[in-house]
Amino acid sequence: MEKIIVKGGNKLKGEVNISSAKNSVLPIIAASILSGDLSVIENAPMLEDVFVICDVLESLGASIKINKENNNISIDTKDINSKEEPKADLVRKMRASFLIMGPMLSRFGRVKLSLPGGCNIGSRPIDLHLKGLSSLGAQIYLGHGYVEGKADRLIGNKIYLDFPSVGATENIMMAGVLAKGETVIENAAEEPEIKDLANYLNDMGAIVEGAGTGRIRIKGVSELKGVTHKPIYDRIEAGTYMIAAAMTRSKIKINGVDEEHIKPILAKLSECGINIDIKNGIATTYGDVDIKPVDIKTMPYPGFPTDMQAQMMALLSLSKGTSIITETVFENRFMHASEIKRMGANIKIDGRSAVIEGVKGLTGAEVRATDLRAGAALILCGLAAECNTQISDVYHIDRGYVDIEKKLKSLGACIERINV
């Protein structure tokens, strides 16, 4: 078992490069199924989740080459066999594996796969995915831990999402590009990763309009081609390093920041008193300030992202006052609070709200990463704490942060991974 050990107290300095967004790359890899051709994803993040979805495609017959030296992934999907089922153990590892359902139905007219897994942060039902695919003419069968879809050919339709689900929006988009006629998604998710997927699909020859807004229009085409694509940078990773600077009262430069994508994060960090200057994709973060308390409510984009909630809780635990975080996206995403409390934080949970009374300092402790973003929050706490922090279950962190120890070490942090 691996653990991450963080010795707090070091100021950070220098610059760090942000990786491409995992939440863009995963649906883009799934969308490669649609072409039956060779596609190349440039500057892909070398993460466990990326490797898992590549394994899922390989289990269907795709040929995939991962070049870890230049971070490129070559995906040839011409030999995918629609009669193959992706290995259940792979699909259960990661919820994003379910994103192959739309492309497989659209290209082949059938798909069967195990119900998906992922971080234990609450119920994330797939009913919106299935409702959307059913509206396009797919027959859906559920039972014995599997879901199966069949359709002679998908037919475009108007679909209203009861909630702007990112995954459902992506699956329906990918299903609609080869469907007959026009598909319209109302109340669609507006995240930057949705627009990135649409750009990839359009480069392949699809006709997708309105991505990044609440209404997406898709005109079906007969075929798509393989392309080369460089995904957007990871806005959540960028926000995490901004908070690292603030919690260690440091000044660092963060390379690979799209200001438009992180406006809600910047707004709340500004309320906390943290100054961030962004020019030409470089965010200089000035963290040597007293942290002010703020209230946060997580919302679908362009609201404050739920994936930054745990990191903000870590930051606000050191604020001068009382903050309230309300989680509206996932009902079970405060598990990290008890771990941060082990380090001396004063946090009380009341349903979907967390009340954080700032303390003067944190103390290192043995803690456990309960999910991906919780693990990042605990590393942040460790950077600011007195003594050593020992974090277990770090495999969660590896699902979303590329070389996090190496990047923090380059900034001057005292952090290492050990086998125990």
Tab-separated table of C-alpha atoms in Angstrom:
chain	number	residue	atom	x	y	z
A	1	MET	CA	0.000	0.000	0.000
A	2	GLU	CA	1.230	3.486	-0.899
A	3	LYS	CA	1.017	6.569	1.282
A	4	ILE	CA	1.898	10.212	0.735
A	5	ILE	CA	3.872	11.953	3.467
A	6	VAL	CA	3.751	15.754	3.623
A	7	LYS	CA	5.937	17.810	5.934
A	8	GLY	CA	4.299	21.205	6.291
A	9	GLY	CA	5.765	24.633	6.774
A	10	ASN	CA	7.608	25.184	3.498
A	11	LYS	CA	6.808	28.199	1.370
A	12	LEU	CA	6.297	27.477	-2.312
A	13	LYS	CA	7.967	29.318	-5.163
A	14	GLY	CA	8.544	28.920	-8.882
A	15	GLU	CA	6.115	27.741	-11.545
A	16	VAL	CA	4.045	24.667	-12.318
A	17	ASN	CA	2.550	23.352	-15.578
A	18	ILE	CA	-1.098	22.336	-15.615
A	19	SER	CA	-1.999	19.107	-17.416
A	20	SER	CA	-4.841	18.601	-19.881
A	21	ALA	CA	-8.264	18.119	-18.332
A	22	LYS	CA	-9.075	14.537	-17.459
A	23	ASN	CA	-12.780	15.386	-17.727
A	24	SER	CA	-12.207	16.423	-21.349
A	25	VAL	CA	-9.954	13.550	-22.316
A	26	LEU	CA	-12.222	10.727	-21.088
A	27	PRO	CA	-15.253	11.574	-23.299
A	28	ILE	CA	-12.932	12.429	-26.196
A	29	ILE	CA	-11.374	8.964	-26.022
A	30	ALA	CA	-14.873	7.453	-25.917
A	31	ALA	CA	-15.905	9.575	-28.927
A	32	SER	CA	-13.047	8.071	-30.939
A	33	ILE	CA	-15.238	4.974	-31.295
A	34	LEU	CA	-17.471	6.923	-33.680
A	35	SER	CA	-14.955	7.258	-36.513
A	36	GLY	CA	-13.715	3.708	-37.020
A	37	ASP	CA	-10.449	5.425	-37.855
A	38	LEU	CA	-7.163	6.540	-36.272
A	39	SER	CA	-7.271	9.507	-33.897
A	40	VAL	CA	-4.476	11.049	-31.829
A	41	ILE	CA	-4.955	12.827	-28.511
A	42	GLU	CA	-2.023	15.150	-27.869
A	43	ASN	CA	-0.756	16.159	-24.424
A	44	ALA	CA	-3.071	13.669	-22.713
A	45	PRO	CA	-2.778	13.430	-18.919
A	46	MET	CA	-1.092	10.176	-17.905
A	47	LEU	CA	-3.642	9.227	-15.246
A	48	GLU	CA	-5.159	5.989	-14.009
A	49	ASP	CA	-8.644	6.937	-15.276
A	50	VAL	CA	-7.244	7.605	-18.752
A	51	PHE	CA	-5.543	4.205	-18.767
A	52	VAL	CA	-8.778	2.531	-17.627
A	53	ILE	CA	-10.921	3.961	-20.439
A	54	CYS	CA	-8.186	3.013	-22.918
A	55	ASP	CA	-8.350	-0.535	-21.525
A	56	VAL	CA	-12.139	-0.472	-21.976
A	57	LEU	CA	-11.742	0.399	-25.676
A	58	GLU	CA	-9.032	-2.228	-26.109
A	59	SER	CA	-11.338	-4.850	-24.611
A	60	LEU	CA	-13.743	-3.996	-27.446
A	61	GLY	CA	-11.039	-4.496	-30.078
A	62	ALA	CA	-9.529	-1.023	-30.466
A	63	SER	CA	-5.779	-0.652	-30.973
A	64	ILE	CA	-4.293	1.920	-28.611
A	65	LYS	CA	-0.720	3.155	-28.233
A	66	ILE	CA	0.199	5.354	-25.263
A	67	ASN	CA	3.418	7.340	-25.580
A	68	LYS	CA	4.346	8.510	-22.087
A	69	GLU	CA	7.338	10.461	-23.382
A	70	ASN	CA	5.295	12.959	-25.406
A	71	ASN	CA	1.928	12.272	-23.689
A	72	ASN	CA	0.206	11.294	-26.930
A	73	ILE	CA	-2.423	8.579	-27.269
A	74	SER	CA	-3.106	6.974	-30.668
A	75	ILE	CA	-6.520	5.298	-30.925
A	76	ASP	CA	-7.488	3.102	-33.886
A	77	THR	CA	-11.111	1.967	-33.598
A	78	LYS	CA	-11.642	0.306	-36.988
A	79	ASP	CA	-11.563	-3.218	-35.519
A	80	ILE	CA	-13.967	-2.643	-32.620
A	81	ASN	CA	-16.379	-5.564	-32.352
A	82	SER	CA	-19.885	-4.539	-31.332
A	83	LYS	CA	-20.577	-8.061	-30.071
A	84	GLU	CA	-17.847	-7.779	-27.456
A	85	GLU	CA	-18.673	-6.600	-23.959
A	86	PRO	CA	-16.108	-4.431	-22.161
A	87	LYS	CA	-14.682	-6.210	-19.166
A	88	ALA	CA	-16.962	-5.626	-16.186
A	89	ASP	CA	-14.085	-5.084	-13.766
A	90	LEU	CA	-12.843	-2.177	-15.911
A	91	VAL	CA	-16.246	-0.504	-16.185
A	92	ARG	CA	-16.816	-0.811	-12.438
A	93	LYS	CA	-13.535	0.996	-11.769
A	94	MET	CA	-14.714	4.255	-13.248
A	95	ARG	CA	-18.033	5.911	-13.930
A	96	ALA	CA	-16.778	7.576	-17.122
A	97	SER	CA	-16.635	4.122	-18.745
A	98	PHE	CA	-20.374	4.548	-19.280
A	99	LEU	CA	-19.540	7.213	-21.896
A	100	ILE	CA	-18.959	4.471	-24.465
A	101	MET	CA	-22.689	3.741	-24.546
A	102	GLY	CA	-23.661	6.649	-26.803
A	103	PRO	CA	-20.870	6.111	-29.356
A	104	MET	CA	-21.399	2.336	-29.504
A	105	LEU	CA	-25.159	2.701	-30.015
A	106	SER	CA	-24.644	5.393	-32.619
A	107	ARG	CA	-22.071	3.461	-34.679
A	108	PHE	CA	-23.167	-0.150	-34.196
A	109	GLY	CA	-26.757	-0.083	-32.935
A	110	ARG	CA	-26.031	-2.172	-29.869
A	111	VAL	CA	-24.036	-2.129	-26.647
A	112	LYS	CA	-23.988	-4.059	-23.394
A	113	LEU	CA	-21.931	-3.120	-20.375
A	114	SER	CA	-21.749	-3.445	-16.628
A	115	LEU	CA	-23.202	-0.684	-14.495
A	116	PRO	CA	-20.396	1.809	-13.786
A	117	GLY	CA	-18.368	2.618	-10.671
A	118	GLY	CA	-16.260	5.586	-9.492
A	119	CYS	CA	-15.726	7.745	-6.426
A	120	ASN	CA	-18.105	7.121	-3.532
A	121	ILE	CA	-19.460	10.672	-3.372
A	122	GLY	CA	-23.146	9.913	-3.573
A	123	SER	CA	-25.807	8.725	-5.943
A	124	ARG	CA	-25.083	9.565	-9.564
A	125	PRO	CA	-27.905	7.810	-11.398
A	126	ILE	CA	-27.623	6.964	-15.062
A	127	ASP	CA	-31.330	7.509	-15.671
A	128	LEU	CA	-30.726	10.778	-17.540
A	129	HIS	CA	-28.332	8.982	-19.908
A	130	LEU	CA	-30.837	6.205	-20.541
A	131	LYS	CA	-33.785	8.580	-20.904
A	132	GLY	CA	-31.891	10.557	-23.532
A	133	LEU	CA	-30.787	7.494	-25.477
A	134	SER	CA	-34.327	6.088	-25.331
A	135	SER	CA	-35.606	9.365	-26.804
A	136	LEU	CA	-33.305	8.752	-29.770
A	137	GLY	CA	-34.977	5.406	-30.381
A	138	ALA	CA	-32.777	3.019	-28.407
A	139	GLN	CA	-34.395	0.114	-26.578
A	140	ILE	CA	-32.851	-0.094	-23.108
A	141	TYR	CA	-32.727	-3.218	-20.949
A	142	LEU	CA	-31.539	-3.227	-17.323
A	143	GLY	CA	-30.883	-6.286	-15.189
A	144	HIS	CA	-28.355	-8.393	-13.288
A	145	GLY	CA	-25.912	-5.500	-12.978
A	146	TYR	CA	-25.842	-4.796	-16.715
A	147	VAL	CA	-27.418	-2.310	-19.100
A	148	GLU	CA	-28.014	-3.113	-22.746
A	149	GLY	CA	-29.085	-0.849	-25.576
A	150	LYS	CA	-30.271	-1.708	-29.070
A	151	ALA	CA	-31.401	0.341	-32.076
A	152	ASP	CA	-31.568	-0.289	-35.818
A	153	ARG	CA	-30.580	3.361	-36.184
A	154	LEU	CA	-30.880	6.240	-33.771
A	155	ILE	CA	-33.324	8.974	-34.786
A	156	GLY	CA	-32.854	12.609	-33.805
A	157	ASN	CA	-35.238	14.072	-31.248
A	158	LYS	CA	-35.687	16.961	-28.808
A	159	ILE	CA	-34.480	16.020	-25.334
A	160	TYR	CA	-34.923	17.981	-22.105
A	161	LEU	CA	-32.584	17.054	-19.258
A	162	ASP	CA	-34.174	17.299	-15.816
A	163	PHE	CA	-30.717	18.216	-14.500
A	164	PRO	CA	-27.781	19.566	-16.563
A	165	SER	CA	-25.759	16.370	-16.202
A	166	VAL	CA	-22.325	16.516	-17.807
A	167	GLY	CA	-22.160	12.802	-18.536
A	168	ALA	CA	-25.688	12.618	-19.934
A	169	THR	CA	-25.064	15.645	-22.150
A	170	GLU	CA	-21.880	14.040	-23.482
A	171	ASN	CA	-23.468	10.636	-24.095
A	172	ILE	CA	-26.446	12.137	-25.939
A	173	MET	CA	-24.167	14.406	-28.004
A	174	MET	CA	-22.066	11.436	-29.086
A	175	ALA	CA	-25.163	9.380	-29.854
A	176	GLY	CA	-26.725	12.200	-31.858
A	177	VAL	CA	-23.867	12.918	-34.265
A	178	LEU	CA	-24.575	9.804	-36.362
A	179	ALA	CA	-28.339	9.724	-35.714
A	180	LYS	CA	-30.770	10.412	-38.540
A	181	GLY	CA	-32.048	13.975	-38.489
A	182	GLU	CA	-31.634	16.628	-35.809
A	183	THR	CA	-31.142	16.241	-32.068
A	184	VAL	CA	-31.669	19.120	-29.652
A	185	ILE	CA	-30.570	18.918	-26.003
A	186	GLU	CA	-32.333	21.415	-23.725
A	187	ASN	CA	-30.979	22.241	-20.246
A	188	ALA	CA	-27.653	20.812	-21.381
A	189	ALA	CA	-24.556	20.998	-19.194
A	190	GLU	CA	-22.430	24.058	-20.042
A	191	GLU	CA	-18.997	23.016	-18.724
A	192	PRO	CA	-15.901	23.897	-20.808
A	193	GLU	CA	-15.291	20.155	-21.224
A	194	ILE	CA	-18.599	19.894	-23.127
A	195	LYS	CA	-17.406	22.512	-25.603
A	196	ASP	CA	-14.063	20.735	-25.962
A	197	LEU	CA	-15.841	17.477	-26.818
A	198	ALA	CA	-17.983	19.320	-29.363
A	199	ASN	CA	-14.868	20.793	-30.974
A	200	TYR	CA	-13.409	17.285	-31.267
A	201	LEU	CA	-16.615	15.925	-32.802
A	202	ASN	CA	-16.842	18.828	-35.253
A	203	ASP	CA	-13.224	18.279	-36.314
A	204	MET	CA	-14.245	14.675	-37.027
A	205	GLY	CA	-16.993	15.929	-39.332
A	206	ALA	CA	-19.942	16.228	-36.960
A	207	ILE	CA	-22.280	19.224	-36.878
A	208	VAL	CA	-22.709	20.306	-33.260
A	209	GLU	CA	-23.839	23.839	-32.425
A	210	GLY	CA	-24.381	25.597	-29.110
A	211	ALA	CA	-22.038	23.523	-26.941
A	212	GLY	CA	-21.206	25.510	-23.827
A	213	THR	CA	-24.772	26.843	-23.646
A	214	GLY	CA	-27.953	25.296	-22.283
A	215	ARG	CA	-29.184	24.363	-25.767
A	216	ILE	CA	-27.159	22.103	-28.054
A	217	ARG	CA	-28.248	21.355	-31.623
A	218	ILE	CA	-26.816	18.339	-33.475
A	219	LYS	CA	-27.389	17.575	-37.138
A	220	GLY	CA	-26.715	13.928	-37.851
A	221	VAL	CA	-24.121	12.948	-40.463
A	222	SER	CA	-23.416	9.630	-42.152
A	223	GLU	CA	-19.801	9.157	-41.061
A	224	LEU	CA	-16.902	10.660	-39.131
A	225	LYS	CA	-13.139	10.616	-39.626
A	226	GLY	CA	-10.183	10.342	-37.268
A	227	VAL	CA	-8.406	13.537	-36.231
A	228	THR	CA	-5.646	14.901	-33.998
A	229	HIS	CA	-6.790	16.947	-31.006
A	230	LYS	CA	-5.203	18.744	-28.051
A	231	PRO	CA	-7.628	18.995	-25.101
A	232	ILE	CA	-8.120	22.013	-22.852
A	233	TYR	CA	-6.169	22.444	-19.626
A	234	ASP	CA	-7.519	21.188	-16.312
A	235	ARG	CA	-9.301	24.026	-14.518
A	236	ILE	CA	-9.645	21.986	-11.304
A	237	GLU	CA	-5.932	21.238	-11.141
A	238	ALA	CA	-5.238	24.944	-11.704
A	239	GLY	CA	-7.576	25.904	-8.867
A	240	THR	CA	-5.935	23.352	-6.581
A	241	TYR	CA	-2.491	24.901	-7.063
A	242	MET	CA	-3.912	28.380	-6.488
A	243	ILE	CA	-5.166	27.187	-3.109
A	244	ALA	CA	-1.774	25.579	-2.404
A	245	ALA	CA	-0.209	29.032	-2.807
A	246	ALA	CA	-2.798	30.619	-0.522
A	247	MET	CA	-2.520	28.006	2.242
A	248	THR	CA	1.284	28.277	2.307
A	249	ARG	CA	1.255	32.091	1.952
A	250	SER	CA	3.329	31.771	-1.205
A	251	LYS	CA	3.700	33.316	-4.640
A	252	ILE	CA	3.765	30.896	-7.580
A	253	LYS	CA	3.134	30.944	-11.327
A	254	ILE	CA	0.663	28.465	-12.815
A	255	ASN	CA	1.024	27.772	-16.547
A	256	GLY	CA	-1.993	26.635	-18.561
A	257	VAL	CA	-4.902	28.652	-17.168
A	258	ASP	CA	-7.933	29.764	-19.190
A	259	GLU	CA	-9.430	32.657	-17.236
A	260	GLU	CA	-12.846	32.127	-18.821
A	261	HIS	CA	-13.007	28.542	-17.533
A	262	ILE	CA	-12.236	29.361	-13.896
A	263	LYS	CA	-14.234	32.543	-13.308
A	264	PRO	CA	-16.282	31.097	-10.407
A	265	ILE	CA	-13.098	29.840	-8.718
A	266	LEU	CA	-11.352	33.177	-9.207
A	267	ALA	CA	-14.360	35.036	-7.804
A	268	LYS	CA	-14.366	33.081	-4.545
A	269	LEU	CA	-10.590	33.207	-4.132
A	270	SER	CA	-10.786	36.965	-4.638
A	271	GLU	CA	-13.425	37.156	-1.902
A	272	CYS	CA	-10.957	35.299	0.322
A	273	GLY	CA	-8.471	38.118	-0.304
A	274	ILE	CA	-6.181	36.187	-2.640
A	275	ASN	CA	-4.790	38.137	-5.584
A	276	ILE	CA	-4.390	36.291	-8.885
A	277	ASP	CA	-3.078	37.941	-12.028
A	278	ILE	CA	-3.657	36.076	-15.313
A	279	LYS	CA	-1.823	36.998	-18.511
A	280	ASN	CA	-1.251	34.833	-21.591
A	281	GLY	CA	-2.418	31.688	-19.813
A	282	ILE	CA	-0.130	32.218	-16.800
A	283	ALA	CA	-1.758	32.796	-13.416
A	284	THR	CA	0.497	34.442	-10.837
A	285	THR	CA	-0.987	33.728	-7.422
A	286	TYR	CA	-0.105	35.960	-4.476
A	287	GLY	CA	-1.008	33.947	-1.390
A	288	ASP	CA	0.704	35.900	1.389
A	289	VAL	CA	-2.551	37.288	2.826
A	290	ASP	CA	-4.929	36.630	5.691
A	291	ILE	CA	-7.700	34.381	4.399
A	292	LYS	CA	-11.174	35.885	4.653
A	293	PRO	CA	-14.237	33.695	5.248
A	294	VAL	CA	-16.713	33.225	2.387
A	295	ASP	CA	-19.937	31.347	1.732
A	296	ILE	CA	-20.011	28.908	-1.186
A	297	LYS	CA	-22.777	26.985	-2.900
A	298	THR	CA	-21.737	24.388	-5.445
A	299	MET	CA	-23.710	24.506	-8.673
A	300	PRO	CA	-23.498	23.237	-12.241
A	301	TYR	CA	-21.267	25.395	-14.463
A	302	PRO	CA	-21.018	28.375	-14.556
A	303	GLY	CA	-21.606	28.058	-10.823
A	304	PHE	CA	-18.913	27.066	-8.347
A	305	PRO	CA	-17.676	23.553	-9.216
A	306	THR	CA	-18.305	20.705	-6.812
A	307	ASP	CA	-14.842	19.391	-7.737
A	308	MET	CA	-13.304	22.392	-5.915
A	309	GLN	CA	-15.451	22.100	-2.798
A	310	ALA	CA	-13.045	19.957	-0.741
A	311	GLN	CA	-10.043	22.151	-1.589
A	312	MET	CA	-11.981	25.274	-0.577
A	313	MET	CA	-12.931	23.622	2.703
A	314	ALA	CA	-9.222	23.066	3.352
A	315	LEU	CA	-8.515	26.737	2.624
A	316	LEU	CA	-11.399	28.091	4.702
A	317	SER	CA	-10.338	26.014	7.696
A	318	LEU	CA	-7.544	28.604	8.054
A	319	SER	CA	-9.714	31.692	7.475
A	320	LYS	CA	-10.326	34.426	10.023
A	321	GLY	CA	-14.025	33.838	10.615
A	322	THR	CA	-16.907	31.520	9.797
A	323	SER	CA	-17.700	30.164	6.337
A	324	ILE	CA	-20.569	28.028	5.060
A	325	ILE	CA	-20.297	25.595	2.151
A	326	THR	CA	-23.513	24.198	0.704
A	327	GLU	CA	-23.155	21.160	-1.562
A	328	THR	CA	-26.031	20.882	-4.047
A	329	VAL	CA	-24.553	18.543	-6.650
A	330	PHE	CA	-23.678	15.389	-4.678
A	331	GLU	CA	-25.306	14.440	-1.395
A	332	ASN	CA	-22.378	12.517	0.074
A	333	ARG	CA	-19.423	14.783	-0.622
A	334	PHE	CA	-18.428	15.892	2.874
A	335	MET	CA	-16.583	12.727	3.887
A	336	HIS	CA	-13.295	14.652	3.830
A	337	ALA	CA	-14.539	16.951	6.612
A	338	SER	CA	-13.906	14.357	9.317
A	339	GLU	CA	-10.377	13.811	7.991
A	340	ILE	CA	-9.595	17.546	7.929
A	341	LYS	CA	-10.968	17.764	11.484
A	342	ARG	CA	-8.358	15.211	12.540
A	343	MET	CA	-5.806	17.885	11.662
A	344	GLY	CA	-7.418	20.426	13.981
A	345	ALA	CA	-10.032	22.067	11.764
A	346	ASN	CA	-13.352	23.191	13.246
A	347	ILE	CA	-16.039	21.921	10.873
A	348	LYS	CA	-19.654	21.006	11.558
A	349	ILE	CA	-21.857	19.221	9.033
A	350	ASP	CA	-25.584	19.882	8.886
A	351	GLY	CA	-27.180	17.982	6.025
A	352	ARG	CA	-25.857	19.438	2.789
A	353	SER	CA	-24.103	22.339	4.525
A	354	ALA	CA	-20.736	22.562	6.263
A	355	VAL	CA	-19.988	25.319	8.771
A	356	ILE	CA	-16.260	26.040	8.949
A	357	GLU	CA	-14.900	28.105	11.817
A	358	GLY	CA	-11.374	29.118	10.905
A	359	VAL	CA	-8.509	28.071	13.180
A	360	LYS	CA	-5.036	29.548	13.603
A	361	GLY	CA	-3.233	26.462	12.348
A	362	LEU	CA	-3.461	22.784	11.448
A	363	THR	CA	-1.431	19.888	12.816
A	364	GLY	CA	-0.236	16.875	10.835
A	365	ALA	CA	-2.069	13.586	11.376
A	366	GLU	CA	-2.738	10.207	9.806
A	367	VAL	CA	-5.641	10.719	7.409
A	368	ARG	CA	-7.354	8.894	4.559
A	369	ALA	CA	-8.277	10.113	1.079
A	370	THR	CA	-11.965	9.223	0.775
A	371	ASP	CA	-12.148	10.290	-2.880
A	372	LEU	CA	-10.131	12.120	-5.533
A	373	ARG	CA	-10.732	15.732	-4.480
A	374	ALA	CA	-10.682	14.832	-0.794
A	375	GLY	CA	-7.159	13.502	-1.318
A	376	ALA	CA	-6.084	16.785	-2.905
A	377	ALA	CA	-7.596	18.721	0.017
A	378	LEU	CA	-5.628	16.642	2.524
A	379	ILE	CA	-2.379	17.300	0.668
A	380	LEU	CA	-3.188	21.021	0.804
A	381	CYS	CA	-3.801	20.787	4.542
A	382	GLY	CA	-0.535	18.897	4.941
A	383	LEU	CA	1.392	21.656	3.155
A	384	ALA	CA	0.118	24.188	5.703
A	385	ALA	CA	0.214	22.006	8.832
A	386	GLU	CA	2.797	21.675	11.553
A	387	CYS	CA	4.572	18.295	11.639
A	388	ASN	CA	3.984	15.427	9.206
A	389	THR	CA	0.756	14.415	7.525
A	390	GLN	CA	0.403	10.813	6.376
A	391	ILE	CA	-2.257	10.208	3.730
A	392	SER	CA	-3.486	6.716	2.851
A	393	ASP	CA	-5.696	5.466	-0.014
A	394	VAL	CA	-3.762	7.725	-2.374
A	395	TYR	CA	-4.919	5.753	-5.420
A	396	HIS	CA	-7.872	8.139	-5.437
A	397	ILE	CA	-5.499	11.078	-5.988
A	398	ASP	CA	-3.800	9.298	-8.887
A	399	ARG	CA	-7.125	9.272	-10.740
A	400	GLY	CA	-7.042	13.034	-11.263
A	401	TYR	CA	-3.646	14.650	-10.623
A	402	VAL	CA	-0.601	14.077	-12.820
A	403	ASP	CA	2.688	13.807	-10.898
A	404	ILE	CA	1.309	15.763	-7.951
A	405	GLU	CA	4.305	15.017	-5.707
A	406	LYS	CA	6.798	15.905	-8.450
A	407	LYS	CA	5.021	19.165	-9.243
A	408	LEU	CA	4.808	20.198	-5.593
A	409	LYS	CA	8.436	19.238	-4.999
A	410	SER	CA	9.442	21.482	-7.894
A	411	LEU	CA	7.728	24.310	-6.008
A	412	GLY	CA	9.659	23.566	-2.831
A	413	ALA	CA	7.199	21.364	-0.937
A	414	CYS	CA	8.446	18.537	1.255
A	415	ILE	CA	6.361	15.624	-0.009
A	416	GLU	CA	7.069	11.997	-0.865
A	417	ARG	CA	5.307	8.746	-1.651
A	418	ILE	CA	6.223	5.626	0.262
A	419	ASN	CA	5.312	1.941	0.159
A	420	VAL	CA	4.201	0.459	3.474
